[in-house]
GROMACS .gro file of C-alpha atoms in nm:
model
  486
    1MET     CA    1  12.686   2.047  -1.222
    2GLU     CA    2  12.693   1.785  -0.947
    3LYS     CA    3  12.506   1.466  -1.036
    4LEU     CA    4  12.219   1.350  -0.814
    5ASN     CA    5  12.257   0.991  -0.697
    6VAL     CA    6  12.000   0.728  -0.792
    7ASP     CA    7  11.835   0.713  -0.449
    8CYS     CA    8  11.769   1.089  -0.452
    9LEU     CA    9  11.617   1.074  -0.799
   10ILE     CA   10  11.387   0.785  -0.707
   11LEU     CA   11  11.275   0.970  -0.395
   12ILE     CA   12  11.198   1.286  -0.596
   13PHE     CA   13  11.007   1.095  -0.866
   14ASN     CA   14  10.797   0.906  -0.612
   15GLU     CA   15  10.718   1.216  -0.408
   16LEU     CA   16  10.557   1.396  -0.703
   17LYS     CA   17  10.182   1.422  -0.652
   18ALA     CA   18   9.984   1.165  -0.848
   19GLU     CA   19   9.792   1.424  -1.054
   20ILE     CA   20  10.112   1.578  -1.194
   21ARG     CA   21  10.350   1.282  -1.174
   22ASN     CA   22  10.284   1.134  -1.517
   23LYS     CA   23  10.294   1.473  -1.689
   24TYR     CA   24  10.648   1.542  -1.566
   25LEU     CA   25  10.777   1.185  -1.568
   26TYR     CA   26  10.712   1.147  -1.939
   27SER     CA   27  10.955   1.435  -1.995
   28CYS     CA   28  11.207   1.273  -1.761
   29LEU     CA   29  11.210   0.965  -1.986
   30LEU     CA   30  11.397   1.166  -2.248
   31VAL     CA   31  11.677   1.298  -2.028
   32ASN     CA   32  11.909   0.998  -2.056
   33ARG     CA   33  11.920   0.619  -2.032
   34GLU     CA   34  11.966   0.620  -1.653
   35TRP     CA   35  11.664   0.842  -1.593
   36SER     CA   36  11.459   0.634  -1.832
   37HIS     CA   37  11.537   0.315  -1.638
   38LEU     CA   38  11.430   0.486  -1.315
   39VAL     CA   39  11.109   0.640  -1.449
   40VAL     CA   40  10.959   0.352  -1.649
   41PRO     CA   41  10.889   0.130  -1.341
   42ILE     CA   42  10.712   0.420  -1.170
   43LEU     CA   43  10.496   0.500  -1.472
   44TRP     CA   44  10.396   0.137  -1.520
   45ALA     CA   45  10.331   0.060  -1.153
   46ASN     CA   46   9.968   0.179  -1.180
   47PRO     CA   47   9.855   0.225  -1.542
   48GLU     CA   48   9.484   0.246  -1.456
   49TYR     CA   49   9.393   0.592  -1.581
   50LEU     CA   50   9.435   0.606  -1.958
   51ASN     CA   51   9.248   0.787  -2.233
   52ASN     CA   52   9.132   0.592  -2.537
   53GLU     CA   53   9.444   0.663  -2.741
   54SER     CA   54   9.679   0.572  -2.455
   55LYS     CA   55   9.469   0.265  -2.376
   56LYS     CA   56   9.530   0.117  -2.722
   57LYS     CA   57   9.905   0.183  -2.702
   58PHE     CA   58   9.913   0.033  -2.354
   59CYS     CA   59   9.728  -0.283  -2.457
   60ASN     CA   60   9.943  -0.318  -2.766
   61THR     CA   61  10.257  -0.299  -2.552
   62ILE     CA   62  10.127  -0.555  -2.301
   63VAL     CA   63  10.027  -0.803  -2.571
   64SER     CA   64  10.369  -0.754  -2.730
   65CYS     CA   65  10.523  -0.860  -2.398
   66LEU     CA   66  10.362  -1.204  -2.416
   67PRO     CA   67  10.628  -1.476  -2.441
   68PRO     CA   68  10.639  -1.680  -2.764
   69SER     CA   69  10.513  -1.991  -2.585
   70LEU     CA   70  10.197  -1.810  -2.470
   71LYS     CA   71  10.141  -1.657  -2.812
   72GLN     CA   72  10.156  -2.005  -2.960
   73LEU     CA   73   9.918  -2.139  -2.693
   74LEU     CA   74   9.667  -1.866  -2.776
   75PHE     CA   75   9.703  -1.940  -3.147
   76ASP     CA   76   9.642  -2.310  -3.081
   77ASN     CA   77   9.318  -2.211  -2.902
   78ASP     CA   78   9.202  -2.008  -3.202
   79ILE     CA   79   9.285  -1.670  -3.045
   80ARG     CA   80   9.442  -1.438  -3.302
   81LEU     CA   81   9.651  -1.153  -3.168
   82PRO     CA   82   9.625  -0.812  -3.342
   83SER     CA   83   9.870  -0.747  -3.624
   84THR     CA   84   9.969  -0.419  -3.460
   85ILE     CA   85  10.179  -0.584  -3.187
   86PHE     CA   86  10.553  -0.525  -3.199
   87SER     CA   87  10.757  -0.796  -3.368
   88LYS     CA   88  11.087  -0.700  -3.202
   89SER     CA   89  11.163  -0.758  -2.836
   90LEU     CA   90  11.090  -0.460  -2.610
   91THR     CA   91  11.343  -0.268  -2.402
   92PHE     CA   92  11.159  -0.344  -2.077
   93ASN     CA   93  10.944  -0.621  -1.939
   94TYR     CA   94  10.667  -0.375  -1.862
   95ILE     CA   95  10.440  -0.635  -1.705
   96SER     CA   96  10.687  -0.697  -1.422
   97PHE     CA   97  10.651  -0.335  -1.303
   98PHE     CA   98  10.280  -0.363  -1.215
   99LYS     CA   99  10.204  -0.291  -0.849
  100TYR     CA  100   9.828  -0.249  -0.901
  101LEU     CA  101   9.619  -0.523  -1.063
  102HIS     CA  102   9.289  -0.376  -1.182
  103ALA     CA  103   9.023  -0.600  -1.334
  104LYS     CA  104   8.946  -0.332  -1.590
  105ILE     CA  105   9.306  -0.341  -1.715
  106ILE     CA  106   9.267  -0.711  -1.797
  107ASN     CA  107   8.926  -0.638  -1.954
  108ASN     CA  108   9.085  -0.366  -2.170
  109ILE     CA  109   9.348  -0.610  -2.295
  110ILE     CA  110   9.082  -0.872  -2.374
  111GLU     CA  111   8.870  -0.618  -2.564
  112PHE     CA  112   9.180  -0.508  -2.752
  113VAL     CA  113   9.255  -0.866  -2.864
  114PHE     CA  114   8.892  -0.944  -2.954
  115GLU     CA  115   8.813  -0.601  -3.096
  116LYS     CA  116   8.649  -0.742  -3.411
  117GLU     CA  117   8.516  -1.063  -3.263
  118ILE     CA  118   8.297  -0.965  -2.965
  119THR     CA  119   7.982  -1.182  -2.961
  120LYS     CA  120   7.774  -1.369  -2.706
  121SER     CA  121   7.839  -1.712  -2.851
  122ILE     CA  122   7.950  -1.991  -2.619
  123ASP     CA  123   8.265  -2.040  -2.825
  124PHE     CA  124   8.365  -1.674  -2.788
  125LEU     CA  125   8.291  -1.670  -2.413
  126GLU     CA  126   8.512  -1.975  -2.366
  127LYS     CA  127   8.796  -1.812  -2.560
  128ARG     CA  128   8.753  -1.494  -2.360
  129LYS     CA  129   8.773  -1.685  -2.033
  130PHE     CA  130   9.083  -1.870  -2.152
  131LEU     CA  131   9.257  -1.544  -2.250
  132GLU     CA  132   9.162  -1.386  -1.916
  133GLN     CA  133   9.310  -1.684  -1.732
  134GLU     CA  134   9.637  -1.676  -1.926
  135ILE     CA  135   9.682  -1.300  -1.879
  136TYR     CA  136   9.627  -1.331  -1.504
  137LYS     CA  137   9.870  -1.622  -1.489
  138LEU     CA  138  10.132  -1.420  -1.674
  139LEU     CA  139  10.087  -1.114  -1.453
  140ILE     CA  140  10.094  -1.311  -1.128
  141SER     CA  141  10.403  -1.506  -1.234
  142GLN     CA  142  10.598  -1.192  -1.325
  143CYS     CA  143  10.475  -0.925  -1.082
  144LYS     CA  144  10.643  -0.908  -0.744
  145ASN     CA  145  10.499  -0.744  -0.434
  146VAL     CA  146  10.171  -0.615  -0.584
  147ARG     CA  147  10.019  -0.351  -0.356
  148TYR     CA  148   9.657  -0.344  -0.479
  149LEU     CA  149   9.429  -0.615  -0.617
  150ASP     CA  150   9.086  -0.569  -0.770
  151TRP     CA  151   8.951  -0.926  -0.750
  152ASN     CA  152   8.652  -0.927  -0.981
  153THR     CA  153   8.683  -1.268  -1.142
  154SER     CA  154   8.597  -1.627  -1.050
  155LEU     CA  155   8.950  -1.736  -1.138
  156PRO     CA  156   9.148  -1.878  -0.840
  157LEU     CA  157   9.417  -1.611  -0.853
  158GLN     CA  158   9.565  -1.720  -0.521
  159SER     CA  159   9.655  -2.064  -0.665
  160PHE     CA  160   9.831  -1.946  -0.981
  161PRO     CA  161  10.212  -1.996  -0.998
  162GLY     CA  162  10.391  -1.705  -0.831
  163ALA     CA  163  10.092  -1.598  -0.617
  164GLN     CA  164  10.292  -1.632  -0.294
  165THR     CA  165  10.546  -1.375  -0.413
  166CYS     CA  166  10.297  -1.159  -0.602
  167PHE     CA  167  10.048  -1.113  -0.317
  168SER     CA  168  10.266  -1.140  -0.004
  169LYS     CA  169  10.293  -0.760   0.027
  170LEU     CA  170   9.933  -0.683  -0.068
  171CYS     CA  171   9.807  -0.382   0.129
  172SER     CA  172   9.475  -0.304  -0.044
  173ILE     CA  173   9.213  -0.532  -0.199
  174ASP     CA  174   8.865  -0.500  -0.352
  175VAL     CA  175   8.675  -0.830  -0.341
  176ASN     CA  176   8.359  -0.890  -0.543
  177LEU     CA  177   8.184  -1.175  -0.363
  178LYS     CA  178   7.963  -1.229  -0.664
  179HIS     CA  179   8.266  -1.400  -0.823
  180VAL     CA  180   8.512  -1.485  -0.545
  181ASN     CA  181   8.429  -1.788  -0.332
  182SER     CA  182   8.508  -1.872   0.029
  183ASN     CA  183   8.787  -2.122  -0.048
  184ASN     CA  184   8.975  -1.866  -0.258
  185LEU     CA  185   8.960  -1.613   0.025
  186TYR     CA  186   9.070  -1.870   0.281
  187GLU     CA  187   9.376  -1.958   0.072
  188LEU     CA  188   9.457  -1.589   0.020
  189ALA     CA  189   9.448  -1.547   0.398
  190GLN     CA  190   9.744  -1.787   0.416
  191ILE     CA  191   9.944  -1.553   0.192
  192CYS     CA  192   9.839  -1.200   0.296
  193ARG     CA  193   9.892  -1.063   0.647
  194ASP     CA  194   9.941  -0.693   0.581
  195ILE     CA  195   9.620  -0.580   0.410
  196LYS     CA  196   9.534  -0.234   0.538
  197MET     CA  197   9.233  -0.146   0.321
  198LEU     CA  198   8.963  -0.406   0.248
  199SER     CA  199   8.663  -0.342   0.023
  200ILE     CA  200   8.382  -0.602   0.029
  201ASN     CA  201   8.132  -0.588  -0.257
  202ASN     CA  202   7.808  -0.780  -0.311
  203TYR     CA  203   7.803  -0.966   0.018
  204SER     CA  204   7.494  -1.179   0.069
  205GLN     CA  205   7.586  -1.411   0.357
  206ASP     CA  206   7.854  -1.481   0.614
  207ILE     CA  207   8.151  -1.631   0.429
  208PRO     CA  208   8.406  -1.826   0.638
  209GLY     CA  209   8.690  -1.748   0.397
  210LEU     CA  210   8.626  -1.374   0.431
  211ILE     CA  211   8.625  -1.403   0.810
  212SER     CA  212   8.962  -1.585   0.791
  213LEU     CA  213   9.103  -1.315   0.565
  214ILE     CA  214   8.998  -1.042   0.809
  215ASP     CA  215   9.132  -1.229   1.112
  216ALA     CA  216   9.468  -1.290   0.943
  217GLN     CA  217   9.545  -0.920   0.901
  218ARG     CA  218   9.785  -0.759   1.147
  219ASP     CA  219   9.699  -0.393   1.081
  220LEU     CA  220   9.362  -0.365   0.906
  221GLN     CA  221   9.292   0.011   0.893
  222GLY     CA  222   8.999   0.055   0.660
  223VAL     CA  223   8.688  -0.143   0.559
  224THR     CA  224   8.431  -0.071   0.289
  225PHE     CA  225   8.098  -0.255   0.266
  226SER     CA  226   7.908  -0.223  -0.060
  227SER     CA  227   7.582  -0.396  -0.151
  228HIS     CA  228   7.375  -0.371  -0.469
  229ASN     CA  229   7.104  -0.615  -0.365
  230MET     CA  230   6.882  -0.406  -0.140
  231LYS     CA  231   6.626  -0.688  -0.102
  232LYS     CA  232   6.878  -0.934   0.036
  233LYS     CA  233   6.897  -0.916   0.414
  234GLY     CA  234   7.103  -1.109   0.665
  235ASN     CA  235   7.244  -1.089   1.013
  236PHE     CA  236   7.611  -1.132   0.920
  237LYS     CA  237   7.691  -1.192   1.283
  238GLU     CA  238   8.030  -1.349   1.216
  239LEU     CA  239   8.133  -1.070   0.980
  240GLY     CA  240   8.034  -0.810   1.240
  241ARG     CA  241   8.230  -0.995   1.509
  242ALA     CA  242   8.536  -1.016   1.282
  243ILE     CA  243   8.525  -0.638   1.225
  244ALA     CA  244   8.483  -0.582   1.599
  245ARG     CA  245   8.795  -0.794   1.664
  246LYS     CA  246   8.991  -0.544   1.454
  247SER     CA  247   8.847  -0.241   1.635
  248CYS     CA  248   9.189  -0.136   1.769
  249THR     CA  249   9.331  -0.082   1.420
  250ILE     CA  250   9.033   0.016   1.201
  251LYS     CA  251   9.025   0.391   1.138
  252HIS     CA  252   8.827   0.418   0.813
  253LEU     CA  253   8.475   0.284   0.756
  254THR     CA  254   8.268   0.323   0.439
  255LEU     CA  255   7.913   0.185   0.404
  256TYR     CA  256   7.739   0.185   0.062
  257ASN     CA  257   7.374   0.076   0.058
  258SER     CA  258   7.424  -0.158   0.351
  259ILE     CA  259   7.145  -0.036   0.581
  260GLY     CA  260   6.869  -0.295   0.589
  261VAL     CA  261   7.111  -0.554   0.448
  262ILE     CA  262   7.339  -0.615   0.747
  263SER     CA  263   7.339  -0.527   1.115
  264HIS     CA  264   7.572  -0.246   1.219
  265SER     CA  265   7.615  -0.349   1.580
  266PHE     CA  266   7.993  -0.348   1.526
  267LEU     CA  267   7.983   0.033   1.502
  268THR     CA  268   7.999   0.080   1.876
  269SER     CA  269   8.327  -0.114   1.896
  270LEU     CA  270   8.521   0.106   1.649
  271ILE     CA  271   8.663   0.342   1.912
  272ASN     CA  272   8.960   0.451   1.698
  273LEU     CA  273   8.761   0.554   1.391
  274THR     CA  274   8.880   0.872   1.218
  275TYR     CA  275   8.678   0.856   0.893
  276LEU     CA  276   8.311   0.759   0.853
  277MET     CA  277   8.125   0.757   0.522
  278VAL     CA  278   7.766   0.628   0.484
  279SER     CA  279   7.564   0.635   0.163
  280ASN     CA  280   7.215   0.495   0.118
  281ASN     CA  281   7.161   0.602  -0.242
  282GLY     CA  282   6.894   0.391  -0.405
  283GLY     CA  283   6.819   0.234  -0.071
  284ILE     CA  284   6.549   0.272   0.192
  285TYR     CA  285   6.373   0.609   0.209
  286ASP     CA  286   6.125   0.552   0.490
  287GLU     CA  287   6.208   0.539   0.860
  288THR     CA  288   6.210   0.158   0.865
  289LYS     CA  289   6.314  -0.065   1.152
  290GLU     CA  290   6.657  -0.109   0.994
  291ILE     CA  291   6.720   0.266   0.968
  292VAL     CA  292   6.600   0.321   1.324
  293GLU     CA  293   6.842   0.049   1.436
  294PHE     CA  294   7.131   0.202   1.242
  295LYS     CA  295   7.064   0.547   1.392
  296LYS     CA  296   7.056   0.392   1.737
  297TYR     CA  297   7.400   0.233   1.689
  298LEU     CA  298   7.532   0.559   1.546
  299GLU     CA  299   7.404   0.761   1.841
  300ASN     CA  300   7.550   0.515   2.094
  301SER     CA  301   7.891   0.503   1.926
  302ASN     CA  302   8.190   0.695   2.053
  303PHE     CA  303   8.455   0.800   1.801
  304PRO     CA  304   8.674   1.049   1.994
  305ASN     CA  305   8.936   1.071   1.717
  306LEU     CA  306   8.689   1.133   1.434
  307CYS     CA  307   8.823   1.371   1.166
  308SER     CA  308   8.585   1.328   0.873
  309ILE     CA  309   8.214   1.245   0.829
  310GLU     CA  310   8.019   1.200   0.506
  311MET     CA  311   7.651   1.105   0.513
  312GLY     CA  312   7.474   1.041   0.181
  313ASN     CA  313   7.114   1.075   0.066
  314ASN     CA  314   6.809   0.919   0.229
  315LEU     CA  315   6.949   0.925   0.584
  316SER     CA  316   6.822   1.197   0.815
  317CYS     CA  317   7.081   1.155   1.092
  318PHE     CA  318   7.142   1.519   1.191
  319LYS     CA  319   7.055   1.462   1.556
  320GLU     CA  320   7.262   1.143   1.583
  321LEU     CA  321   7.561   1.306   1.413
  322ALA     CA  322   7.537   1.603   1.650
  323ILE     CA  323   7.552   1.366   1.948
  324LEU     CA  324   7.844   1.184   1.788
  325ILE     CA  325   8.034   1.510   1.728
  326GLU     CA  326   7.978   1.627   2.085
  327LYS     CA  327   8.170   1.319   2.203
  328THR     CA  328   8.478   1.382   1.987
  329LYS     CA  329   8.805   1.550   2.084
  330GLY     CA  330   8.731   1.838   1.849
  331GLU     CA  331   8.961   1.727   1.566
  332ILE     CA  332   8.696   1.708   1.292
  333GLU     CA  333   8.801   1.886   0.972
  334ASP     CA  334   8.541   1.770   0.720
  335VAL     CA  335   8.163   1.717   0.748
  336GLN     CA  336   7.947   1.644   0.443
  337VAL     CA  337   7.577   1.571   0.507
  338PHE     CA  338   7.319   1.542   0.229
  339CYS     CA  339   6.954   1.454   0.291
  340ASN     CA  340   6.634   1.536   0.104
  341PHE     CA  341   6.419   1.528   0.419
  342ALA     CA  342   6.619   1.714   0.677
  343GLU     CA  343   6.524   1.743   1.044
  344ASN     CA  344   6.724   1.877   1.339
  345THR     CA  345   6.965   2.053   1.104
  346GLY     CA  346   7.031   2.332   1.351
  347ILE     CA  347   7.141   2.084   1.618
  348LEU     CA  348   7.415   1.959   1.387
  349VAL     CA  349   7.541   2.306   1.293
  350GLN     CA  350   7.539   2.404   1.661
  351ALA     CA  351   7.742   2.093   1.755
  352ILE     CA  352   7.996   2.170   1.483
  353SER     CA  353   8.023   2.531   1.603
  354ASN     CA  354   8.088   2.413   1.959
  355ARG     CA  355   8.314   2.112   1.901
  356CYS     CA  356   8.490   2.159   1.565
  357PRO     CA  357   8.713   2.470   1.583
  358ASN     CA  358   8.945   2.322   1.318
  359ILE     CA  359   8.680   2.233   1.060
  360GLN     CA  360   8.778   2.324   0.703
  361PHE     CA  361   8.499   2.177   0.489
  362LEU     CA  362   8.128   2.174   0.567
  363SER     CA  363   7.833   2.082   0.346
  364THR     CA  364   7.494   2.050   0.514
  365TYR     CA  365   7.127   2.133   0.496
  366ILE     CA  366   6.983   2.410   0.711
  367GLY     CA  367   6.632   2.513   0.799
  368ILE     CA  368   6.453   2.845   0.830
  369ASN     CA  369   6.551   2.889   1.197
  370ASP     CA  370   6.916   2.786   1.166
  371LEU     CA  371   7.081   3.114   1.064
  372ILE     CA  372   7.176   3.193   1.423
  373TYR     CA  373   7.387   2.876   1.423
  374VAL     CA  374   7.548   2.971   1.091
  375GLU     CA  375   7.658   3.301   1.243
  376THR     CA  376   7.808   3.122   1.542
  377LEU     CA  377   7.977   2.875   1.309
  378LEU     CA  378   8.151   3.152   1.117
  379LYS     CA  379   8.264   3.320   1.438
  380ASN     CA  380   8.401   3.006   1.599
  381CYS     CA  381   8.550   2.818   1.302
  382LYS     CA  382   8.820   3.049   1.169
  383GLY     CA  383   8.982   2.785   0.946
  384LEU     CA  384   8.674   2.715   0.735
  385ILE     CA  385   8.765   2.691   0.366
  386ARG     CA  386   8.452   2.554   0.201
  387LEU     CA  387   8.090   2.601   0.312
  388TYR     CA  388   7.794   2.460   0.120
  389LEU     CA  389   7.448   2.526   0.265
  390ASP     CA  390   7.140   2.371   0.106
  391ASN     CA  391   6.780   2.284   0.195
  392ALA     CA  392   6.525   2.012   0.131
  393ASP     CA  393   6.352   2.175  -0.169
  394GLU     CA  394   6.175   2.428   0.053
  395ILE     CA  395   6.145   2.787  -0.071
  396TYR     CA  396   6.259   3.002   0.220
  397ASP     CA  397   6.270   3.381   0.231
  398ILE     CA  398   6.603   3.381   0.418
  399GLY     CA  399   6.846   3.440   0.130
  400ASP     CA  400   6.923   3.804   0.207
  401LYS     CA  401   6.979   3.738   0.576
  402LEU     CA  402   7.213   3.448   0.498
  403LEU     CA  403   7.416   3.657   0.252
  404GLY     CA  404   7.438   3.934   0.511
  405ILE     CA  405   7.577   3.693   0.769
  406LEU     CA  406   7.827   3.554   0.518
  407ALA     CA  407   7.938   3.903   0.418
  408LYS     CA  408   7.987   4.015   0.778
  409PHE     CA  409   8.126   3.708   0.953
  410SER     CA  410   8.303   3.491   0.694
  411PRO     CA  411   8.663   3.420   0.804
  412GLU     CA  412   8.947   3.510   0.567
  413SER     CA  413   9.000   3.143   0.488
  414LEU     CA  414   8.645   3.090   0.353
  415THR     CA  415   8.689   3.105  -0.025
  416ASN     CA  416   8.451   2.832  -0.148
  417ILE     CA  417   8.081   2.895  -0.091
  418GLY     CA  418   7.764   2.726  -0.214
  419ILE     CA  419   7.408   2.837  -0.135
  420SER     CA  420   7.065   2.699  -0.219
  421GLY     CA  421   6.896   2.790  -0.544
  422ASN     CA  422   6.556   2.781  -0.371
  423TRP     CA  423   6.610   3.069  -0.132
  424LYS     CA  424   6.517   3.422  -0.240
  425TYR     CA  425   6.791   3.681  -0.288
  426THR     CA  426   6.755   4.046  -0.382
  427ILE     CA  427   7.007   4.188  -0.626
  428ASP     CA  428   7.134   4.433  -0.361
  429ALA     CA  429   7.207   4.150  -0.114
  430PHE     CA  430   7.377   3.950  -0.389
  431THR     CA  431   7.593   4.248  -0.484
  432ASN     CA  432   7.682   4.339  -0.125
  433PHE     CA  433   7.792   3.982  -0.050
  434LEU     CA  434   8.018   3.957  -0.354
  435GLU     CA  435   8.153   4.307  -0.287
  436SER     CA  436   8.262   4.189   0.061
  437TYR     CA  437   8.512   3.959  -0.111
  438ARG     CA  438   8.685   4.238  -0.298
  439GLY     CA  439   9.052   4.210  -0.211
  440ARG     CA  440   9.052   3.841  -0.116
  441LYS     CA  441   8.862   3.655  -0.392
  442LEU     CA  442   8.610   3.372  -0.397
  443THR     CA  443   8.769   3.062  -0.543
  444SER     CA  444   8.420   2.932  -0.620
  445PHE     CA  445   8.065   3.058  -0.570
  446ASP     CA  446   7.805   2.793  -0.659
  447ILE     CA  447   7.428   2.775  -0.649
  448ASN     CA  448   7.335   2.431  -0.516
  449GLY     CA  449   7.077   2.252  -0.725
  450TYR     CA  450   7.160   2.449  -1.040
  451TYR     CA  451   7.188   2.230  -1.353
  452GLY     CA  452   7.172   2.488  -1.629
  453GLU     CA  453   6.797   2.545  -1.605
  454PRO     CA  454   6.596   2.839  -1.458
  455MET     CA  455   6.556   2.836  -1.080
  456VAL     CA  456   6.318   2.997  -0.833
  457ALA     CA  457   6.567   3.241  -0.687
  458ILE     CA  458   6.827   3.290  -0.961
  459THR     CA  459   6.738   3.518  -1.251
  460THR     CA  460   6.934   3.654  -1.544
  461GLU     CA  461   7.002   3.961  -1.332
  462HIS     CA  462   7.166   3.747  -1.061
  463ILE     CA  463   7.376   3.573  -1.325
  464ASN     CA  464   7.490   3.909  -1.461
  465VAL     CA  465   7.599   4.016  -1.112
  466ILE     CA  466   7.810   3.701  -1.077
  467ARG     CA  467   7.955   3.756  -1.425
  468LYS     CA  468   8.049   4.114  -1.332
  469TYR     CA  469   8.250   3.996  -1.032
  470TYR     CA  470   8.396   3.713  -1.236
  471ASN     CA  471   8.520   3.962  -1.496
  472GLU     CA  472   8.669   4.170  -1.214
  473GLU     CA  473   8.849   3.854  -1.092
  474ILE     CA  474   8.679   3.856  -0.752
  475VAL     CA  475   8.494   3.529  -0.831
  476GLU     CA  476   8.724   3.274  -0.992
  477SER     CA  477   8.456   3.019  -1.084
  478SER     CA  478   8.083   2.951  -1.053
  479ASN     CA  479   7.860   2.669  -1.174
  480ILE     CA  480   7.610   2.939  -1.271
  481LEU     CA  481   7.850   3.062  -1.537
  482ASP     CA  482   7.953   2.718  -1.665
  483SER     CA  483   7.656   2.704  -1.903
  484TYR     CA  484   7.715   3.053  -2.034
  485SER     CA  485   7.983   3.224  -2.234
  486TYR     CA  486   8.222   3.422  -2.015
   0.00000   0.00000   0.00000
């Protein structure tokens, strides 16, 4: 058998999808020494997702990698390493393979070392901070070309030895401004020029260092704003201007709980946006001045290349989104809109029917008069894969009509469907709808709002109908059946 060269093997290993990569790469470790040396760096590049058993093994390996000089330094500072660490030198310097520095990885290592000593005493907190500092120093000195940094510490990571090499190729960063100060960000801006994805957490004021970091980037493509202090408000004029200056490159925008905290005047400048996600969970419910202002900026924006929209709870923006969609080139593939007090729902569905022929995924609320738009949607959008239709806790007598429309007009591609648990459905309509999928299958059929408890519209008889079609392999899964024995 002809031997694959190293470059081909590396390409194959890296091209494996993330969700299956580790499963297969662990087997590849056992093929031979050459394969093992190729696979280990890939496995250790991003060791974020570990179960409890793997987490302990991982931490034990990392602590075993500590050089003798650092082990002695920790001992001199009254930090005792676990007896489980390996006494012999390891085959690889696993730390050097890290490409993703997650704060929780460092926290896991610290908890592993102090497993039997966790207290709130000042002495312990000082030892914990010292260990955190030394681990970061070790990682930064040995890791080259880190791709992702989760900066959730007050430590000046950018000034540690090796930071220039470690962070020069950084392309994604999460910054928690509760811990990271302006000077640290300014100094990082002198190192990093190629950050593509920037996540800003806990902002409370304009920070010059953050502005410098944004301005220094040559191809900033995505920005996430996240605030947990809903009472803190500010203008953030300089931050907004900095984002606007990057309007030619920014394509992804995510806003978590930022309405009422900052002004969103920069929205109208983001003409190349392809992805927009807004969530106001735990935020303002009433139609305040800040929400009215946000909706105004949204309505006046123009995102012709928009492909995906997600709008979270507490924002009734159906009309504004419809206007936004009407101004696009028709390339939208995904729309997810959730709101407990929905108005103008039909306008949104109508806009999607008219302007989104390639849409694949749609989740939205609809009202009692919107079924005509649902029918048009199914006729016009032949690539629809997933459709979830819900309502704002209103009990409508439209269930049978909706199921009839779905049975008659659903395109072949539509295999994931969710409907409201508040609407009324007769058993005949339920049966006829599921029967219409005989021969092509429903990958999933969910009842929105169902959490394992009785609902207005769904009875034991309805559940039995779903179970019948599940047993006949026409329905592959349903949240209704998850709480019951199949």
